[in-house]
């Protein structure tokens, strides 16, 4: 067996039915305990993005915390990940992305809430939070090993998963296809930019994220909307195909090998989680740094990350792929999405996609640098942060020598392993989530009375 076959076998085991059930099951469990909070509190959550008071302890305001989390969340998974999901599982994979995202919103809410409730201040005077802290402080010292396990896997994702290879490889592939630039030169530029920003720590990353994230999301949504207008007559049929393919096998056609319903579910959920990171435990690391006195308030703001990432951005990509018909070819990854864009905009399509993908991928690198930094700090203290950053930068520089297939499979493996300790903690601390939610809702009701 070669390396790819070995990694694929491990990946099939890690992302087997037990983890998929645990991921979606945790979301369903929290949805029921929180009484469909992601539906009736979504308008409030969206308004809080801009209206949160930013009172209480913390390092950055709530909007910057969301942008930092979104910078890590909205990445190549929204472009390349959706394409690989559709290529493997057919259009039905998009429906299962929606399902995973709907329940994932409750999961992301709980993660953000617990991150603020159980956060600490580190030796440098900065806020430290995330699953390792709500495991240690919420479940008790005897479960500290579970938090350490999360931190180890978190560093693995930062170094070898979402944080580096998957993002840089997509940037290199896209700039090479569009501009004909040698990947070595592109990698050198990305490495220098990443080094310049990440060595400045959270404040530097948050400042960049606050400016880039809203801009890149708007640019990409407008671009994909343009493609959908071009293929407007195909949109109803595309939606019908997505719904039909979610429950019936997709037949082989053109370069598409065909897909079973189970493959559509697995592809949709796995790529959906890769994209929105609900249940992985990554976003609460950024949420913990938010200036707020109400854990549930930051939970609501965190919840919007999954809505923006999957329900809006991934849906736009998925519809673009289906309406264009290129999903039936043997194209995959960024090349598949690029073909759809170029069909609608032959001259500018490739450039539009390149700008969106490069911005998405670059900000994800920055966000995951911070996540890994918090994980290494939990394991080895603040003295380990600088060595971690240096290794991270060196890994970014080495990306041109890795293969796409191996990168995605490795990313999936470490993602899955990272989710397990976090999901255990979310289920165990669900009672705390319910109590904190009631406190905040009572506070809002009281405030309304006084007006």
Coordinates of C-alpha atoms in Angstrom, one line a residue:
X1 CA 0.0 0.0 0.0
X2 CA 1.2 3.5 -0.8
X3 CA 0.9 6.5 1.6
X4 CA -2.4 7.7 0.0
X5 CA -4.0 4.3 0.4
X6 CA -2.8 4.0 4.1
X7 CA -4.2 7.5 4.8
X8 CA -7.4 6.7 3.0
X9 CA -7.9 3.6 5.2
X10 CA -7.3 5.5 8.4
X11 CA -9.7 8.3 7.2
X12 CA -12.5 5.8 6.4
X13 CA -12.2 4.4 9.9
X14 CA -12.0 7.9 11.6
X15 CA -14.9 9.3 9.5
X16 CA -17.0 6.1 9.8
X17 CA -20.6 6.0 11.0
X18 CA -19.8 6.5 14.7
X19 CA -18.2 9.9 14.2
X20 CA -20.8 11.1 11.8
X21 CA -23.5 10.0 14.2
X22 CA -21.7 11.7 17.1
X23 CA -21.3 15.0 15.2
X24 CA -24.8 15.3 13.9
X25 CA -26.2 13.6 17.0
X26 CA -24.6 16.2 19.3
X27 CA -26.2 18.9 17.2
X28 CA -29.6 17.3 17.3
X29 CA -29.3 16.7 21.1
X30 CA -28.3 20.4 21.7
X31 CA -31.0 21.6 19.3
X32 CA -33.7 19.7 21.3
X33 CA -32.3 20.9 24.7
X34 CA -32.1 24.5 23.4
X35 CA -35.6 24.3 21.9
X36 CA -34.6 25.1 18.3
X37 CA -32.7 28.2 19.4
X38 CA -31.0 28.4 16.0
X39 CA -34.3 29.2 14.4
X40 CA -36.0 31.6 16.8
X41 CA -32.9 33.4 17.9
X42 CA -31.1 33.7 14.5
X43 CA -32.4 37.3 13.9
X44 CA -31.1 38.3 17.4
X45 CA -27.8 36.6 16.7
X46 CA -27.4 38.4 13.3
X47 CA -28.2 41.8 14.9
X48 CA -25.6 41.2 17.7
X49 CA -22.8 41.0 15.2
X50 CA -23.0 44.8 15.0
X51 CA -24.8 45.7 18.1
X52 CA -23.0 43.8 20.9
X53 CA -21.9 46.2 23.7
X54 CA -18.4 44.7 24.1
X55 CA -18.5 45.1 27.8
X56 CA -16.7 42.8 30.2
X57 CA -13.3 41.2 30.2
X58 CA -11.6 40.0 26.9
X59 CA -8.9 40.9 24.4
X60 CA -10.9 41.9 21.3
X61 CA -14.5 43.0 20.6
X62 CA -17.2 40.5 19.6
X63 CA -17.1 41.5 15.9
X64 CA -13.3 40.9 15.7
X65 CA -13.7 37.6 17.5
X66 CA -16.3 36.5 15.0
X67 CA -14.1 37.7 12.1
X68 CA -11.1 35.9 13.5
X69 CA -13.2 32.7 13.8
X70 CA -14.7 33.3 10.3
X71 CA -11.2 33.9 8.9
X72 CA -10.3 30.4 10.0
X73 CA -13.7 28.9 9.0
X74 CA -14.4 30.5 5.6
X75 CA -11.6 29.0 3.6
X76 CA -10.9 26.6 0.7
X77 CA -13.6 24.3 2.2
X78 CA -16.1 26.8 0.8
X79 CA -14.7 26.5 -2.8
X80 CA -12.5 23.4 -3.1
X81 CA -14.2 21.4 -0.3
X82 CA -17.7 21.8 -1.7
X83 CA -16.3 20.8 -5.2
X84 CA -14.7 17.7 -3.8
X85 CA -17.9 16.8 -1.9
X86 CA -20.0 17.1 -5.0
X87 CA -17.4 15.3 -7.1
X88 CA -17.4 12.3 -4.7
X89 CA -21.0 12.2 -3.4
X90 CA -23.0 14.0 -6.2
X91 CA -25.4 17.0 -5.8
X92 CA -27.1 15.2 -2.8
X93 CA -23.9 16.0 -0.7
X94 CA -25.1 19.7 -0.7
X95 CA -28.3 18.7 1.1
X96 CA -26.4 16.8 3.8
X97 CA -24.2 19.9 4.2
X98 CA -27.3 21.9 5.0
X99 CA -28.5 19.3 7.5
X100 CA -25.1 19.2 9.2
X101 CA -25.0 23.0 9.3
X102 CA -28.5 23.4 10.7
X103 CA -27.7 21.2 13.7
X104 CA -24.2 22.5 13.7
X105 CA -25.5 26.0 14.5
X106 CA -26.7 24.7 17.9
X107 CA -23.3 23.0 18.4
X108 CA -21.4 26.2 17.5
X109 CA -23.7 28.2 19.9
X110 CA -22.8 25.8 22.8
X111 CA -19.1 26.0 21.9
X112 CA -19.0 29.8 22.0
X113 CA -21.0 30.0 25.3
X114 CA -18.7 27.5 27.1
X115 CA -15.6 29.2 25.7
X116 CA -16.5 32.5 27.4
X117 CA -17.8 30.9 30.6
X118 CA -14.6 28.8 31.3
X119 CA -11.9 31.0 29.9
X120 CA -8.7 32.0 31.8
X121 CA -5.9 34.6 31.6
X122 CA -2.5 33.3 30.6
X123 CA 1.0 34.2 31.9
X124 CA 1.2 37.0 29.3
X125 CA -2.1 38.5 30.5
X126 CA -4.0 37.4 27.4
X127 CA -7.3 35.5 27.4
X128 CA -7.0 31.7 26.9
X129 CA -10.0 29.6 26.2
X130 CA -11.5 26.9 24.1
X131 CA -12.4 23.2 24.6
X132 CA -9.3 22.4 26.6
X133 CA -10.3 25.0 29.2
X134 CA -14.0 24.1 29.3
X135 CA -13.0 20.5 29.7
X136 CA -10.6 21.2 32.5
X137 CA -12.7 23.9 34.3
X138 CA -16.1 22.5 33.5
X139 CA -15.6 18.8 33.8
X140 CA -12.9 19.0 36.4
X141 CA -9.2 18.4 36.8
X142 CA -9.5 14.6 36.4
X143 CA -10.5 15.2 32.8
X144 CA -7.6 17.5 32.0
X145 CA -6.1 14.7 29.9
X146 CA -9.0 15.0 27.5
X147 CA -8.3 18.7 27.1
X148 CA -4.7 17.8 26.4
X149 CA -5.8 15.3 23.8
X150 CA -7.8 18.0 22.1
X151 CA -4.8 20.4 22.2
X152 CA -2.6 17.7 20.6
X153 CA -5.1 17.1 17.8
X154 CA -5.6 20.9 17.4
X155 CA -1.9 21.4 16.8
X156 CA -2.1 18.6 14.3
X157 CA -4.9 20.3 12.4
X158 CA -3.1 23.7 12.5
X159 CA 0.2 22.1 11.2
X160 CA -1.1 19.4 8.9
X161 CA -4.8 19.9 8.3
X162 CA -7.0 23.0 7.7
X163 CA -4.3 25.4 8.8
X164 CA -1.6 25.0 6.3
X165 CA -1.3 22.5 3.4
X166 CA -4.9 22.5 2.3
X167 CA -5.1 26.3 2.1
X168 CA -1.6 27.1 0.6
X169 CA -2.0 24.2 -1.9
X170 CA -5.3 25.8 -3.2
X171 CA -3.6 29.2 -3.5
X172 CA -0.7 27.7 -5.4
X173 CA -3.0 25.7 -7.7
X174 CA -5.3 28.7 -8.4
X175 CA -2.6 31.3 -9.1
X176 CA -0.7 28.8 -11.3
X177 CA -3.9 28.0 -13.3
X178 CA -4.9 31.6 -13.6
X179 CA -1.7 33.6 -13.9
X180 CA 0.8 30.9 -14.7
X181 CA 2.9 31.9 -11.7
X182 CA 5.5 29.3 -10.4
X183 CA 4.2 27.8 -7.2
X184 CA 7.6 28.3 -5.5
X185 CA 7.3 32.1 -5.9
X186 CA 3.7 32.2 -4.7
X187 CA 4.6 30.1 -1.7
X188 CA 7.4 32.5 -0.9
X189 CA 5.1 35.5 -1.0
X190 CA 2.4 33.7 1.2
X191 CA 5.1 32.7 3.7
X192 CA 6.5 36.2 4.1
X193 CA 2.9 37.7 4.5
X194 CA 1.9 35.0 7.1
X195 CA 5.2 35.6 9.0
X196 CA 4.7 39.3 9.1
X197 CA 1.1 39.1 10.5
X198 CA 1.2 36.0 12.8
X199 CA 4.3 37.1 14.6
X200 CA 2.2 40.1 15.9
X201 CA -0.2 37.7 17.7
X202 CA -4.0 37.9 18.1
X203 CA -4.3 41.7 17.9
X204 CA -2.5 41.7 14.5
X205 CA -4.5 38.7 13.2
X206 CA -7.9 40.2 14.4
X207 CA -7.1 43.6 12.8
X208 CA -6.4 42.0 9.4
X209 CA -9.4 39.6 9.7
X210 CA -11.8 42.5 10.6
X211 CA -10.9 44.2 7.3
X212 CA -10.6 41.2 4.9
X213 CA -13.4 38.8 6.1
X214 CA -16.4 41.0 5.4
X215 CA -14.9 42.2 2.1
X216 CA -14.0 38.7 0.8
X217 CA -17.5 37.3 1.7
X218 CA -19.3 40.0 -0.2
X219 CA -17.0 39.7 -3.2
X220 CA -17.5 36.0 -3.4
X221 CA -21.2 36.0 -2.9
X222 CA -21.7 38.7 -5.6
X223 CA -19.4 36.6 -8.0
X224 CA -21.4 33.4 -7.5
X225 CA -24.7 35.3 -7.7
X226 CA -23.5 36.5 -11.1
X227 CA -22.9 32.9 -12.2
X228 CA -26.3 31.8 -11.0
X229 CA -28.0 34.7 -12.9
X230 CA -26.2 33.5 -16.0
X231 CA -27.6 30.0 -15.4
X232 CA -30.9 31.2 -14.0
X233 CA -33.0 28.8 -16.1
X234 CA -31.1 25.9 -14.5
X235 CA -31.5 26.9 -10.9
X236 CA -35.0 25.2 -10.2
X237 CA -33.8 21.9 -11.8
X238 CA -30.5 22.1 -9.8
X239 CA -32.4 22.5 -6.5
X240 CA -34.6 19.6 -7.4
X241 CA -31.6 17.4 -8.3
X242 CA -29.9 18.2 -5.0
X243 CA -33.0 17.1 -3.0
X244 CA -33.6 14.0 -5.1
X245 CA -29.9 13.0 -5.0
X246 CA -29.9 13.3 -1.2
X247 CA -32.2 10.3 -0.9
X248 CA -31.6 8.2 -4.1
X249 CA -28.2 7.0 -5.6
X250 CA -26.8 9.3 -8.2
X251 CA -26.2 7.4 -11.5
X252 CA -22.8 7.5 -13.2
X253 CA -22.6 10.1 -16.1
X254 CA -19.8 11.7 -18.0
X255 CA -16.8 11.7 -15.8
X256 CA -18.9 11.2 -12.6
X257 CA -18.5 7.7 -11.2
X258 CA -21.9 7.6 -9.5
X259 CA -22.6 7.8 -5.8
X260 CA -24.7 5.9 -3.2
X261 CA -26.8 7.8 -0.6
X262 CA -24.3 6.9 2.1
X263 CA -21.5 8.4 0.1
X264 CA -23.5 11.6 -0.4
X265 CA -24.2 11.8 3.4
X266 CA -20.5 11.1 4.3
X267 CA -19.2 13.5 1.7
X268 CA -21.7 16.2 2.7
X269 CA -21.2 16.0 6.4
X270 CA -17.4 15.5 6.3
X271 CA -16.9 18.5 3.9
X272 CA -19.5 20.5 5.7
X273 CA -17.7 20.1 9.0
X274 CA -14.4 20.8 7.3
X275 CA -15.9 24.1 6.0
X276 CA -17.9 25.4 9.0
X277 CA -16.0 23.6 11.8
X278 CA -19.1 23.1 14.0
X279 CA -18.2 20.5 16.6
X280 CA -14.4 20.6 15.9
X281 CA -13.8 23.0 18.8
X282 CA -11.7 25.5 16.8
X283 CA -14.0 28.6 16.7
X284 CA -14.5 28.7 20.5
X285 CA -10.7 29.4 20.9
X286 CA -11.3 32.8 19.2
X287 CA -14.7 33.3 20.8
X288 CA -13.1 33.1 24.2
X289 CA -11.2 36.3 23.6
X290 CA -14.4 38.4 23.0
X291 CA -15.2 41.3 25.3
X292 CA -18.5 40.2 26.8
X293 CA -20.0 39.6 30.2
X294 CA -22.7 37.2 28.8
X295 CA -21.4 33.8 27.6
X296 CA -24.7 33.2 25.8
X297 CA -24.3 36.5 23.9
X298 CA -21.0 35.3 22.4
X299 CA -22.6 31.9 21.7
X300 CA -25.3 33.6 19.5
X301 CA -22.6 35.6 17.7
X302 CA -20.5 32.4 17.2
X303 CA -23.6 30.6 15.8
X304 CA -23.9 33.0 12.9
X305 CA -20.5 31.8 11.7
X306 CA -22.0 28.4 10.6
X307 CA -25.0 30.2 9.0
X308 CA -22.7 32.5 7.0
X309 CA -20.2 29.8 6.1
X310 CA -22.4 26.9 5.0
X311 CA -26.0 28.1 4.5
X312 CA -24.9 31.1 2.5
X313 CA -21.4 30.7 1.0
X314 CA -21.2 26.9 0.5
X315 CA -24.7 26.9 -0.9
X316 CA -23.7 29.5 -3.5
X317 CA -20.7 27.4 -4.5
X318 CA -22.7 24.2 -4.6
X319 CA -25.5 25.7 -6.8
X320 CA -22.9 27.1 -9.1
X321 CA -21.3 23.7 -9.6
X322 CA -24.7 22.0 -10.3
X323 CA -26.2 24.6 -12.6
X324 CA -23.1 24.7 -14.7
X325 CA -23.2 20.9 -15.2
X326 CA -19.4 20.5 -14.7
X327 CA -19.9 18.3 -11.7
X328 CA -20.5 15.4 -14.3
X329 CA -17.0 15.8 -15.7
X330 CA -13.8 14.4 -14.3
X331 CA -12.7 17.8 -12.9
X332 CA -12.2 18.1 -9.2
X333 CA -11.3 20.7 -6.5
X334 CA -10.5 24.3 -7.6
X335 CA -10.4 23.3 -11.3
X336 CA -14.1 22.2 -11.0
X337 CA -15.3 25.5 -9.5
X338 CA -13.1 27.5 -11.9
X339 CA -14.7 25.8 -14.9
X340 CA -18.2 26.8 -13.7
X341 CA -17.1 30.5 -13.2
X342 CA -15.4 30.6 -16.6
X343 CA -18.5 29.2 -18.4
X344 CA -20.4 32.3 -17.1
X345 CA -17.6 34.8 -17.3
X346 CA -15.0 33.6 -19.9
X347 CA -12.7 36.5 -19.5
X348 CA -13.0 37.4 -15.8
X349 CA -14.4 34.3 -14.2
X350 CA -11.0 32.8 -13.4
X351 CA -9.7 36.0 -11.9
X352 CA -12.9 36.5 -9.8
X353 CA -12.5 33.0 -8.3
X354 CA -8.8 33.4 -7.8
X355 CA -9.3 36.5 -5.7
X356 CA -12.0 34.9 -3.6
X357 CA -10.1 31.7 -3.0
X358 CA -6.8 33.4 -2.2
X359 CA -8.5 35.7 0.4
X360 CA -10.4 32.8 1.9
X361 CA -7.4 30.6 2.1
X362 CA -5.0 33.3 3.4
X363 CA -7.3 34.3 6.3
X364 CA -7.8 30.7 7.2
X365 CA -4.1 30.3 7.6
X366 CA -4.0 33.3 10.0
X367 CA -6.9 32.0 12.1
X368 CA -5.5 28.5 12.4
X369 CA -2.1 29.8 13.4
X370 CA -3.8 31.4 16.4
X371 CA -5.8 28.3 17.2
X372 CA -2.7 26.1 17.2
X373 CA -0.9 28.8 19.3
X374 CA -3.5 28.5 22.0
X375 CA -3.3 24.7 21.9
X376 CA 0.5 24.7 22.3
X377 CA 0.2 27.3 25.1
X378 CA -2.2 25.0 27.0
X379 CA 0.3 22.1 26.7
X380 CA 3.6 23.8 27.2
X381 CA 3.0 27.4 28.4
X382 CA 3.6 30.8 26.8
X383 CA 7.3 30.0 26.2
X384 CA 6.3 27.5 23.5
X385 CA 4.4 30.1 21.4
X386 CA 7.4 31.5 19.4
X387 CA 8.9 28.1 18.5
X388 CA 5.4 27.0 17.4
X389 CA 5.0 30.1 15.1
X390 CA 8.4 29.5 13.5
X391 CA 7.5 25.8 12.8
X392 CA 4.2 26.9 11.4
X393 CA 5.9 29.4 9.0
X394 CA 8.4 26.7 7.9
X395 CA 5.5 24.3 7.1
X396 CA 3.8 27.0 5.0
X397 CA 7.0 27.3 3.0
X398 CA 7.2 23.6 2.4
X399 CA 3.7 23.2 0.9
X400 CA 4.7 23.2 -2.8
X401 CA 6.2 19.7 -2.3
X402 CA 2.9 18.1 -1.0
X403 CA 0.2 16.4 -3.1
X404 CA -3.4 17.4 -3.1
X405 CA -5.0 14.0 -2.4
X406 CA -2.7 13.3 0.6
X407 CA -3.4 16.8 2.0
X408 CA -7.1 16.5 2.0
X409 CA -7.1 13.0 3.4
X410 CA -4.7 14.0 6.2
X411 CA -6.8 17.1 6.9
X412 CA -9.9 15.0 7.3
X413 CA -8.2 12.5 9.7
X414 CA -6.9 15.2 12.1
X415 CA -10.2 17.1 11.9
X416 CA -12.1 14.0 13.0
X417 CA -9.8 13.2 15.9
X418 CA -10.0 16.8 17.1
X419 CA -13.8 16.7 17.2
X420 CA -14.1 13.7 19.5
X421 CA -12.9 15.2 22.9
X422 CA -14.8 18.4 22.1
X423 CA -18.1 16.6 21.4
X424 CA -17.8 14.5 24.6
X425 CA -17.4 17.8 26.6
X426 CA -20.4 19.5 24.8
X427 CA -22.7 16.6 25.7
X428 CA -21.4 16.5 29.3
X429 CA -21.8 20.3 29.8
X430 CA -25.1 20.7 27.9
X431 CA -26.8 21.4 31.3
X432 CA -24.5 24.4 31.8
X433 CA -25.4 25.6 28.3
X434 CA -29.1 25.4 29.1
X435 CA -28.7 27.3 32.4
X436 CA -26.6 30.0 30.9
X437 CA -29.0 30.4 28.0
X438 CA -31.9 30.9 30.4
X439 CA -29.9 33.5 32.4
X440 CA -29.3 35.5 29.3
X441 CA -32.8 35.2 27.9
X442 CA -34.2 36.3 31.3
X443 CA -31.8 39.3 31.2
X444 CA -33.1 40.3 27.7
X445 CA -36.7 40.0 28.9
X446 CA -36.0 42.2 31.9
X447 CA -34.2 44.7 29.7
X448 CA -37.2 44.8 27.4
X449 CA -39.6 45.4 30.3
X450 CA -37.5 48.4 31.5
X451 CA -37.7 50.1 28.0

